[in-house]
XYZ file of C-alpha atoms in Angstrom:
648
model
C 68.496 1.013 27.920
C 71.867 1.145 29.606
C 72.124 -1.218 32.560
C 74.884 -1.554 35.101
C 75.526 -4.396 37.511
C 76.130 -3.356 41.079
C 79.008 -5.293 42.541
C 80.929 -2.710 44.584
C 81.266 -3.067 48.344
C 79.617 0.283 49.075
C 75.878 -0.344 48.532
C 74.840 0.673 45.045
C 77.562 3.328 44.775
C 78.261 2.371 41.177
C 74.728 3.125 40.048
C 74.218 6.146 42.268
C 77.232 8.289 41.411
C 75.172 9.946 38.699
C 72.842 11.216 41.401
C 75.411 12.785 43.667
C 74.685 16.339 42.506
C 71.655 18.261 43.847
C 68.543 18.135 41.693
C 67.419 20.800 39.248
C 70.800 22.466 39.025
C 70.689 23.977 42.512
C 74.054 24.612 44.119
C 74.553 22.670 47.360
C 74.920 25.842 49.448
C 71.614 27.222 48.113
C 69.748 24.011 48.933
C 71.345 23.953 52.376
C 70.376 27.553 52.992
C 66.812 26.953 51.858
C 66.467 23.896 54.080
C 67.828 25.688 57.123
C 65.581 28.705 56.616
C 62.582 26.450 56.043
C 63.219 24.423 59.202
C 63.756 27.572 61.273
C 60.529 29.100 59.971
C 58.630 25.836 60.474
C 59.928 25.554 64.042
C 58.987 29.161 64.761
C 55.386 28.504 63.699
C 55.090 25.309 65.720
C 56.478 26.982 68.853
C 54.923 30.434 68.395
C 58.286 32.123 68.031
C 59.017 35.253 66.063
C 60.749 34.629 62.735
C 62.348 36.964 60.181
C 60.480 37.740 56.934
C 60.663 35.044 54.288
C 63.580 35.495 51.941
C 63.362 35.212 48.177
C 65.238 31.910 48.378
C 62.725 30.501 50.879
C 59.778 31.526 48.711
C 61.395 29.697 45.792
C 62.001 26.549 47.862
C 60.042 23.559 46.642
C 58.546 23.017 50.125
C 57.395 26.613 50.608
C 53.699 25.619 50.165
C 54.009 23.402 53.253
C 55.125 26.446 55.230
C 52.215 28.472 53.895
C 49.813 25.696 54.777
C 51.149 25.477 58.329
C 50.730 29.215 58.827
C 47.179 29.073 57.545
C 46.479 26.092 59.804
C 47.696 28.089 62.796
C 45.495 31.055 61.816
C 42.509 28.753 61.372
C 42.995 27.286 64.843
C 43.297 30.729 66.415
C 40.499 32.563 64.556
C 38.387 30.074 62.573
C 35.586 32.571 61.911
C 37.841 35.344 60.629
C 36.711 36.107 57.068
C 40.241 37.089 56.055
C 41.615 33.741 57.206
C 39.023 31.953 55.104
C 39.834 34.129 52.100
C 43.537 33.356 52.447
C 42.802 29.617 52.674
C 40.588 29.755 49.585
C 43.283 31.621 47.661
C 45.878 29.056 48.737
C 43.704 26.078 47.786
C 42.844 27.619 44.436
C 46.511 28.251 43.713
C 47.717 24.827 44.822
C 44.688 22.838 43.614
C 45.067 19.295 44.989
C 48.771 19.442 45.794
C 49.830 17.266 48.711
C 50.671 20.339 50.805
C 46.972 21.258 50.913
C 45.621 18.003 52.336
C 45.922 18.549 56.089
C 44.841 22.186 55.823
C 41.875 21.349 53.594
C 40.631 18.667 55.994
C 40.954 20.947 59.037
C 39.249 23.823 57.205
C 36.401 21.604 56.003
C 35.804 20.468 59.599
C 35.734 24.115 60.643
C 33.274 25.002 57.860
C 31.040 22.111 58.933
C 31.091 23.282 62.543
C 30.011 26.745 61.345
C 27.385 25.410 58.944
C 28.976 26.953 55.864
C 27.754 24.123 53.708
C 28.012 25.598 50.211
C 31.679 26.459 50.698
C 32.197 23.042 52.270
C 30.825 21.260 49.208
C 32.762 23.415 46.775
C 36.097 22.538 48.361
C 35.302 19.047 49.647
C 37.791 16.293 48.846
C 37.335 12.798 50.232
C 40.327 12.247 52.528
C 39.058 8.830 53.583
C 37.876 9.963 57.011
C 34.389 9.013 58.148
C 34.177 12.395 59.892
C 34.282 14.407 56.673
C 32.209 11.920 54.691
C 29.429 12.248 57.252
C 29.728 16.025 57.099
C 29.401 15.750 53.326
C 26.020 14.052 53.819
C 25.016 16.767 56.278
C 26.046 19.423 53.755
C 24.070 17.811 50.953
C 20.957 17.556 53.129
C 21.309 21.172 54.245
C 21.631 22.345 50.637
C 18.640 20.249 49.455
C 20.557 17.540 47.586
C 18.823 14.691 49.411
C 19.067 12.137 46.612
C 22.839 12.457 46.455
C 23.024 12.369 50.249
C 20.930 9.207 50.344
C 23.300 7.448 47.945
C 26.207 8.024 50.352
C 24.574 6.647 53.495
C 24.889 2.862 53.072
C 28.658 2.783 52.283
C 29.277 4.741 55.483
C 26.707 2.958 57.602
C 27.907 -0.567 56.833
C 30.909 -0.322 59.111
C 31.900 -2.666 61.895
C 33.461 0.070 64.020
C 32.084 2.940 66.071
C 31.709 6.045 63.897
C 32.360 9.710 64.797
C 29.696 11.751 66.542
C 29.253 13.890 63.437
C 27.681 10.848 61.791
C 24.771 10.836 64.232
C 23.129 13.752 62.437
C 23.562 12.018 59.076
C 22.145 8.726 60.310
C 19.267 10.330 62.214
C 18.209 11.977 58.954
C 18.646 8.687 57.087
C 16.415 6.871 59.597
C 13.670 9.484 59.223
C 13.901 9.082 55.464
C 13.724 5.289 55.929
C 17.069 4.927 54.137
C 18.394 2.979 57.117
C 15.912 0.129 57.155
C 15.745 -2.678 59.734
C 17.559 -4.891 57.215
C 20.387 -2.353 56.861
C 20.538 -1.938 60.626
C 20.811 -5.703 61.055
C 23.619 -5.812 58.484
C 25.636 -3.287 60.459
C 25.052 -5.022 63.787
C 26.340 -8.254 62.286
C 29.481 -6.472 61.067
C 29.944 -5.007 64.549
C 29.533 -8.419 66.175
C 32.058 -9.964 63.791
C 34.473 -7.333 65.119
C 33.629 -8.471 68.658
C 32.218 -5.100 69.708
C 29.167 -6.349 71.567
C 28.741 -3.089 73.524
C 28.234 -1.107 70.298
C 25.890 -3.843 69.100
C 23.824 -3.354 72.263
C 23.626 0.372 71.527
C 22.319 -0.281 68.026
C 20.008 -3.236 68.550
C 17.183 -1.441 70.342
C 15.651 -0.177 67.100
C 15.253 -3.662 65.631
C 11.994 -5.638 65.729
C 12.117 -8.364 68.364
C 12.178 -11.186 65.832
C 15.283 -9.751 64.172
C 16.934 -8.805 67.446
C 16.623 -12.193 69.184
C 19.463 -14.057 67.419
C 21.669 -10.979 67.693
C 21.095 -10.729 71.463
C 22.064 -14.384 71.619
C 25.287 -13.608 69.736
C 26.008 -10.761 72.164
C 25.762 -13.118 75.140
C 28.078 -15.616 73.415
C 30.712 -12.876 73.121
C 30.186 -11.275 76.531
C 30.137 -14.499 78.596
C 30.935 -17.470 76.355
C 31.016 -20.125 79.051
C 27.613 -19.268 80.492
C 26.177 -18.861 77.002
C 27.535 -22.233 75.851
C 26.067 -23.852 78.983
C 22.715 -22.306 78.097
C 22.960 -23.639 74.546
C 23.704 -27.114 75.929
C 20.783 -26.898 78.373
C 18.304 -25.807 75.711
C 18.789 -28.133 72.740
C 15.587 -26.973 71.054
C 16.669 -23.321 70.875
C 18.091 -22.502 67.479
C 21.489 -20.807 67.435
C 23.124 -19.292 64.373
C 26.322 -21.066 63.333
C 28.406 -17.853 63.191
C 27.332 -16.844 66.675
C 27.876 -20.264 68.234
C 31.258 -20.697 66.579
C 32.265 -17.222 67.807
C 31.337 -18.033 71.395
C 32.933 -21.478 71.210
C 36.159 -20.006 69.838
C 36.318 -17.508 72.696
C 35.732 -20.232 75.288
C 38.300 -22.589 73.743
C 40.978 -19.912 73.635
C 40.289 -18.695 77.157
C 39.794 -21.980 79.005
C 40.741 -25.225 77.261
C 39.688 -27.402 80.202
C 36.212 -25.872 80.189
C 35.966 -26.446 76.441
C 37.143 -30.054 76.734
C 34.492 -30.726 79.369
C 31.705 -29.152 77.315
C 32.499 -30.416 73.813
C 30.797 -33.851 74.152
C 27.773 -32.239 75.820
C 27.530 -29.640 73.066
C 27.729 -32.303 70.368
C 25.057 -34.393 72.067
C 22.778 -31.411 72.739
C 22.920 -30.238 69.111
C 22.690 -33.825 67.808
C 25.663 -33.242 65.525
C 27.214 -35.910 63.383
C 30.981 -36.141 62.902
C 31.010 -33.657 60.038
C 28.910 -31.106 61.915
C 31.059 -31.378 65.041
C 34.329 -31.178 63.124
C 34.723 -27.352 62.995
C 34.226 -27.168 66.768
C 36.736 -29.952 67.333
C 39.220 -28.079 65.139
C 38.745 -24.862 67.104
C 39.601 -26.712 70.313
C 42.521 -28.557 68.699
C 44.066 -25.259 67.617
C 43.626 -23.717 71.051
C 45.261 -26.768 72.645
C 48.161 -26.624 70.177
C 48.720 -22.910 70.831
C 48.954 -23.740 74.517
C 51.231 -26.728 73.810
C 48.768 -29.164 75.392
C 49.394 -32.851 74.728
C 45.735 -33.468 73.909
C 45.993 -31.334 70.751
C 46.915 -34.235 68.465
C 44.017 -36.339 69.714
C 41.561 -33.614 68.744
C 43.230 -32.928 65.378
C 42.721 -36.631 64.592
C 38.962 -36.134 64.930
C 38.794 -33.260 62.407
C 37.359 -33.998 58.971
C 39.972 -33.641 56.186
C 37.757 -31.087 54.426
C 37.997 -28.803 57.481
C 41.787 -28.904 57.637
C 42.985 -25.441 56.631
C 46.659 -24.598 56.082
C 46.723 -23.188 59.597
C 45.337 -26.481 60.921
C 47.915 -28.555 59.040
C 50.736 -26.405 60.392
C 49.631 -26.537 64.010
C 48.978 -30.242 63.866
C 52.569 -30.724 62.728
C 53.806 -28.331 65.424
C 51.924 -30.287 68.058
C 53.717 -33.435 66.879
C 57.047 -31.599 67.051
C 56.320 -30.533 70.620
C 55.525 -34.113 71.558
C 58.693 -35.311 69.845
C 56.744 -37.724 67.666
C 59.006 -37.551 64.636
C 57.381 -40.334 62.660
C 54.107 -38.497 62.957
C 55.808 -35.259 61.891
C 56.913 -36.940 58.659
C 53.456 -38.334 58.046
C 51.699 -35.037 58.734
C 53.998 -33.024 56.469
C 53.495 -35.547 53.674
C 49.718 -34.984 53.859
C 49.942 -31.199 53.707
C 48.709 -29.415 50.562
C 51.487 -29.169 47.985
C 51.728 -25.374 48.255
C 52.305 -25.677 51.993
C 54.710 -28.599 52.190
C 56.852 -27.030 49.454
C 57.603 -24.074 51.717
C 61.118 -23.993 53.099
C 59.822 -24.235 56.671
C 58.240 -27.622 56.137
C 60.981 -28.897 53.855
C 63.382 -28.216 56.725
C 61.187 -30.009 59.226
C 60.796 -33.002 56.937
C 64.581 -33.333 56.755
C 64.811 -32.788 60.495
C 62.309 -35.595 61.086
C 64.312 -37.798 58.766
C 67.422 -37.102 60.832
C 65.638 -38.009 64.066
C 64.152 -41.215 62.688
C 66.894 -42.444 60.343
C 70.074 -40.699 61.455
C 72.170 -37.793 60.253
C 73.608 -39.625 57.257
C 70.126 -40.124 55.813
C 69.345 -36.436 56.294
C 72.689 -34.934 55.262
C 71.825 -34.485 51.607
C 68.565 -32.720 52.473
C 70.352 -30.351 54.824
C 73.003 -29.727 52.182
C 70.377 -28.800 49.618
C 68.736 -26.372 52.005
C 72.077 -24.819 52.911
C 73.061 -24.404 49.267
C 69.741 -23.139 47.936
C 68.013 -21.204 50.698
C 68.951 -17.731 51.882
C 66.974 -17.562 55.090
C 66.854 -18.754 58.687
C 66.140 -22.355 57.669
C 69.023 -22.506 55.191
C 71.454 -21.277 57.845
C 69.922 -23.627 60.420
C 70.382 -26.573 58.051
C 74.088 -25.711 57.829
C 74.406 -25.901 61.603
C 72.784 -29.342 61.560
C 75.644 -30.755 59.477
C 78.311 -28.779 61.322
C 78.993 -26.482 58.357
C 79.506 -22.728 58.299
C 76.930 -20.879 56.242
C 77.658 -18.628 53.274
C 74.848 -16.451 51.850
C 74.239 -16.354 48.115
C 74.037 -12.685 47.107
C 72.707 -11.494 43.765
C 73.762 -7.862 43.237
C 71.036 -5.681 41.811
C 71.272 -4.215 38.327
C 69.830 -0.709 38.220
C 68.802 1.167 35.101
C 70.888 4.343 35.242
C 68.707 6.293 32.834
C 65.543 5.374 34.757
C 67.173 6.605 37.961
C 68.154 9.900 36.335
C 64.699 10.437 34.890
C 63.038 9.699 38.210
C 65.397 11.976 40.136
C 64.539 14.846 37.777
C 60.792 14.680 38.484
C 59.530 17.619 40.571
C 57.460 15.233 42.700
C 60.559 13.190 43.566
C 62.573 16.327 44.284
C 59.843 17.479 46.658
C 59.763 14.086 48.385
C 63.527 14.196 48.750
C 63.300 17.585 50.431
C 60.500 16.449 52.741
C 62.759 13.625 53.825
C 65.765 15.935 54.135
C 63.912 18.251 56.549
C 62.405 15.226 58.323
C 58.737 15.891 57.661
C 58.308 12.153 57.710
C 54.508 11.721 57.631
C 54.326 14.050 54.644
C 57.314 12.428 52.950
C 55.857 8.944 53.411
C 52.412 9.944 52.159
C 53.830 11.566 49.026
C 56.275 8.706 48.450
C 53.528 6.085 48.561
C 51.323 8.141 46.251
C 54.150 8.581 43.752
C 55.161 4.924 43.948
C 51.623 3.839 43.038
C 52.027 5.567 39.658
C 55.300 3.831 38.741
C 55.922 0.586 36.878
C 58.262 -2.084 38.257
C 61.393 -0.661 36.575
C 60.633 2.804 37.898
C 59.917 1.466 41.380
C 63.273 -0.280 41.350
C 64.878 3.034 40.411
C 62.949 4.653 43.262
C 64.508 2.157 45.669
C 67.934 3.268 44.465
C 66.991 6.906 45.029
C 65.695 6.226 48.530
C 68.915 4.398 49.361
C 71.007 7.327 48.143
C 68.973 9.632 50.361
C 69.670 7.206 53.278
C 65.952 6.524 53.495
C 66.686 2.860 53.975
C 63.205 1.964 55.159
C 61.645 2.786 51.796
C 64.499 1.294 49.782
C 64.040 -2.029 51.569
C 60.231 -1.955 51.422
C 60.204 -1.304 47.679
C 62.612 -4.157 47.044
C 60.464 -6.452 49.179
C 57.375 -5.547 47.128
C 59.353 -6.391 44.006
C 60.534 -9.708 45.526
C 64.138 -8.544 45.427
C 65.893 -9.791 48.567
C 69.408 -10.943 47.799
C 71.622 -7.862 47.313
C 72.796 -7.820 50.883
C 75.178 -4.893 50.498
C 72.208 -2.801 49.382
C 69.591 -4.161 51.776
C 71.726 -4.324 54.925
C 73.297 -0.892 55.411
C 74.832 -0.016 58.762
C 74.037 3.558 59.740
C 74.315 4.755 63.350
C 77.633 2.962 63.635
C 78.926 5.035 66.563
C 75.709 4.496 68.492
C 75.708 0.755 67.789
C 79.344 0.431 68.859
C 78.549 2.292 72.081
C 75.550 0.038 72.681
C 77.677 -3.072 72.151
C 80.257 -1.821 74.630
C 77.590 -0.965 77.203
C 75.583 -4.190 76.895
C 78.232 -6.719 75.936
C 76.052 -7.845 73.009
C 77.594 -8.404 69.567
C 77.430 -5.496 67.140
C 75.852 -7.724 64.493
C 73.040 -8.736 66.843
C 72.267 -5.104 67.664
C 72.192 -4.219 63.974
C 69.940 -7.202 63.307
C 67.500 -6.031 65.927
C 67.643 -2.423 64.788
C 66.863 -3.403 61.198
C 64.013 -5.714 62.159
C 62.438 -3.377 64.682
C 62.336 -0.142 62.697
C 64.043 -0.524 59.298
C 66.425 2.198 60.511
C 63.678 4.766 61.037
C 64.512 6.792 64.139
C 60.989 8.248 64.455
C 59.247 4.870 64.192
C 56.132 4.418 66.325
C 54.088 1.232 66.633
C 50.379 0.917 67.349
C 51.380 -0.544 70.723
C 53.285 2.632 71.608
C 56.831 1.383 70.990
C 59.176 4.202 69.967
C 62.345 4.712 67.994
C 64.928 2.545 66.332
C 64.776 -0.321 68.826
C 61.005 0.060 69.368
C 61.044 0.600 73.106
C 57.909 0.881 75.200
C 58.492 4.073 77.246
C 57.731 2.418 80.589
C 60.209 -0.404 79.902
C 62.796 2.081 78.642
C 62.532 4.075 81.867
C 63.083 0.965 83.966
C 66.194 0.157 81.944
C 67.356 3.787 82.167
C 66.994 3.809 85.955
C 69.065 0.656 86.248
C 71.778 2.385 84.222
C 71.449 5.576 86.306
C 70.491 7.571 83.214
C 69.083 11.033 83.652
C 65.335 11.578 83.487
C 64.026 10.054 80.265
C 61.238 11.597 78.166
C 59.350 9.961 75.322
C 61.023 12.421 72.929
C 64.429 11.121 74.047
C 63.546 7.713 72.617
C 63.626 9.167 69.115
C 67.310 10.020 69.586
C 69.568 7.239 68.236
C 72.264 7.923 70.827
C 69.742 7.135 73.579
C 67.450 4.604 71.941
C 70.052 2.167 70.605
C 72.030 1.700 73.866
C 68.798 1.460 75.861
C 67.419 -1.108 73.423
C 70.572 -3.198 73.615
C 70.566 -3.061 77.401
C 66.877 -3.923 77.520
C 67.563 -7.026 75.430
C 70.539 -7.958 77.607
C 68.521 -7.551 80.807
C 65.692 -9.585 79.292
C 68.150 -12.327 78.381
C 69.463 -12.266 81.960
C 65.950 -12.929 83.256
C 65.967 -16.074 81.103
C 69.370 -17.254 82.363
C 71.314 -15.533 79.573
C 69.359 -17.335 76.842
C 69.243 -15.337 73.603
C 66.240 -17.003 71.974
C 63.813 -16.717 74.926
C 65.212 -13.206 75.404
C 64.256 -12.282 71.859
C 60.829 -13.838 72.367
C 60.346 -11.741 75.492
C 61.572 -8.567 73.773
C 58.933 -8.981 71.068
C 56.078 -10.840 72.749
C 56.572 -9.707 76.341
C 58.300 -11.455 79.258
C 55.056 -12.847 80.702
C 54.158 -14.588 77.455
C 57.719 -15.830 76.901
C 57.817 -17.306 80.396
C 54.487 -19.020 79.741
C 55.902 -20.563 76.558
C 58.934 -22.127 78.247
C 59.031 -25.948 78.221
C 58.875 -28.070 81.339
C 62.286 -29.516 80.469
C 65.056 -28.680 78.035
C 63.986 -28.576 74.405
C 65.708 -28.029 71.069
C 65.542 -24.337 70.293
C 64.199 -24.818 66.761
C 61.280 -26.900 68.059
C 60.573 -24.310 70.738
C 60.618 -21.409 68.266
C 58.329 -23.268 65.872
C 55.722 -23.695 68.622
C 55.549 -20.042 69.680
C 51.833 -19.252 69.322
C 52.323 -15.585 68.359
C 52.984 -15.572 64.620
C 54.752 -12.225 64.842
C 57.155 -13.414 67.548
C 57.927 -16.713 65.822
C 58.773 -14.901 62.585
C 60.622 -12.169 64.486
C 63.121 -14.549 66.082
C 63.932 -16.247 62.780
C 64.468 -12.910 61.078
C 66.682 -11.538 63.847
C 68.891 -14.616 63.647
C 69.006 -14.398 59.857
C 69.770 -10.666 59.835
C 72.626 -11.314 62.236
C 74.081 -13.868 59.805
C 74.042 -11.305 57.005
C 75.579 -8.517 59.076
C 78.308 -10.879 60.262
C 79.019 -12.057 56.731
C 79.148 -8.488 55.395
C 81.562 -7.512 58.162
C 83.901 -10.516 57.993
C 83.465 -11.735 54.387
C 83.729 -15.254 55.829
C 81.254 -18.146 56.229
C 79.197 -17.766 59.391
C 79.041 -20.299 62.206
C 75.409 -20.771 63.313
C 76.020 -23.701 65.644
C 74.774 -21.712 68.660
C 71.290 -22.020 67.147
C 71.376 -25.697 68.151
C 71.229 -24.754 71.819
C 68.556 -26.025 74.171
C 65.857 -23.773 75.553
C 65.922 -24.335 79.281
C 63.043 -24.447 81.714
C 62.907 -21.972 84.579
């Protein structure tokens, strides 16, 4: 197969020129017309506006079934019992079979059929969309249509769930209890799953149907979650009362994380009360040691020393070493890294810290070669940090990708890929992402690599980068570090005074360039702004009234994000690294993490207890190196990373 190396400055242009023409022979003006008519019609449906009749071109558009599905969805919501609406939906589903455009409509229609008790039709058109709601309705349908054996076989997989289930499941489970399908043993299994999720209130709701002998240890577990300190005191006061290990460890973990002083005071009493030997006490000692390390308490190392080697997980090894770093005990750092499992100590993080400890204990000359090796061989935060340690500018080591041109052409010609492209072009992002992931799961590695090239050509940088990450392809920086939204970033830099490369680094890390990004915590847009924080920043800048929808606009989100970072840095005396920690982990947490006196920034970052925030800072700094190098084509000075984090 013909392969081409990508070495041009414009990302992947060499391999993508073959794809510059619209797919399937469509003229650009026809595609543009179809897209515009589709978006206008789609908008009219969503906002109940009158639209002109569908043109022939629109009906031939590859996304026309999505428009049909949306219209049917609207009709279903307005008149769910209308026989004609149901007939139209059935005709559409029969014509489209299991096409992606049918999924949302099918699920909504099935819910409507269930609400109306039309069980035979429900079962005929049922497809498992993964929702517990519809799976429970499937059981209800099978029971109603006298297929009890099949219904019974579906109960346990649904029942054994650690979360609260939809109300529609109550009917299914009430039937299953009457049929003795949900036995006390199965009920106990679910309660244990619920307790492992920490949902003691749901456990209380479920536990009443258990025999007292089965319920007793579970009630005890509930009290250990709900009020761990009082429950631990009760365990200490009643040494003859048996307590399950999982329950006691759960309660102890909660106490240790919430109140280390209370845990320190109670640990010897707990050990004595339970008559534990060193090995039996060791997991509880480790739990406390970790909690102390996460809170940067000096006692952490003393407790780690009491943990049995067999209980030392990778997490334990790492936090023991971090505790030694925080104390500044560099000889101990060397010793602790040397005792780590091989797979752990071979990671670049701990190879850096071993060299760093060597520098602190033996001098820079003894460590220089180690730093040099890291600088020359590692393309990441630690490689660039090693360069700063020996006063050297850092140069990344790119490896341009080689794309298979014929594979790209073949993939671009697939109707599924053409449909995904159009979904992206009209910004139906949930649908585009769902179809993309489904299509990607059918491709081999070569085809996935070609898909990354396609996504990049479409400017869907998020998916291009994610695919390359799954394939462990990280080093074509021209491809993986595009710079869209340039005008907005330049405006943000001018407004905030922050470097362009830093803003791009944050934009890439926060959203992978996706303007409609939303996090589970409610952060919105390219710079992942919490609306309340964005409004505070906007008021300080005398911006007009800000809506949540505004945060999906790059021209608003990027400047606000840059200013939010700048204002956060100002709170921390213009310190970038604590500012980044506060941007990601919150200002309250970042303030809590500050040292009592000045500390090397790398040591401070390494001891951030939030894994996400610790990784986030390193990646932001690394991304900034790459953006700077791509812009200047010169080695990058990272000496500012050697700054001290100051107390406040």
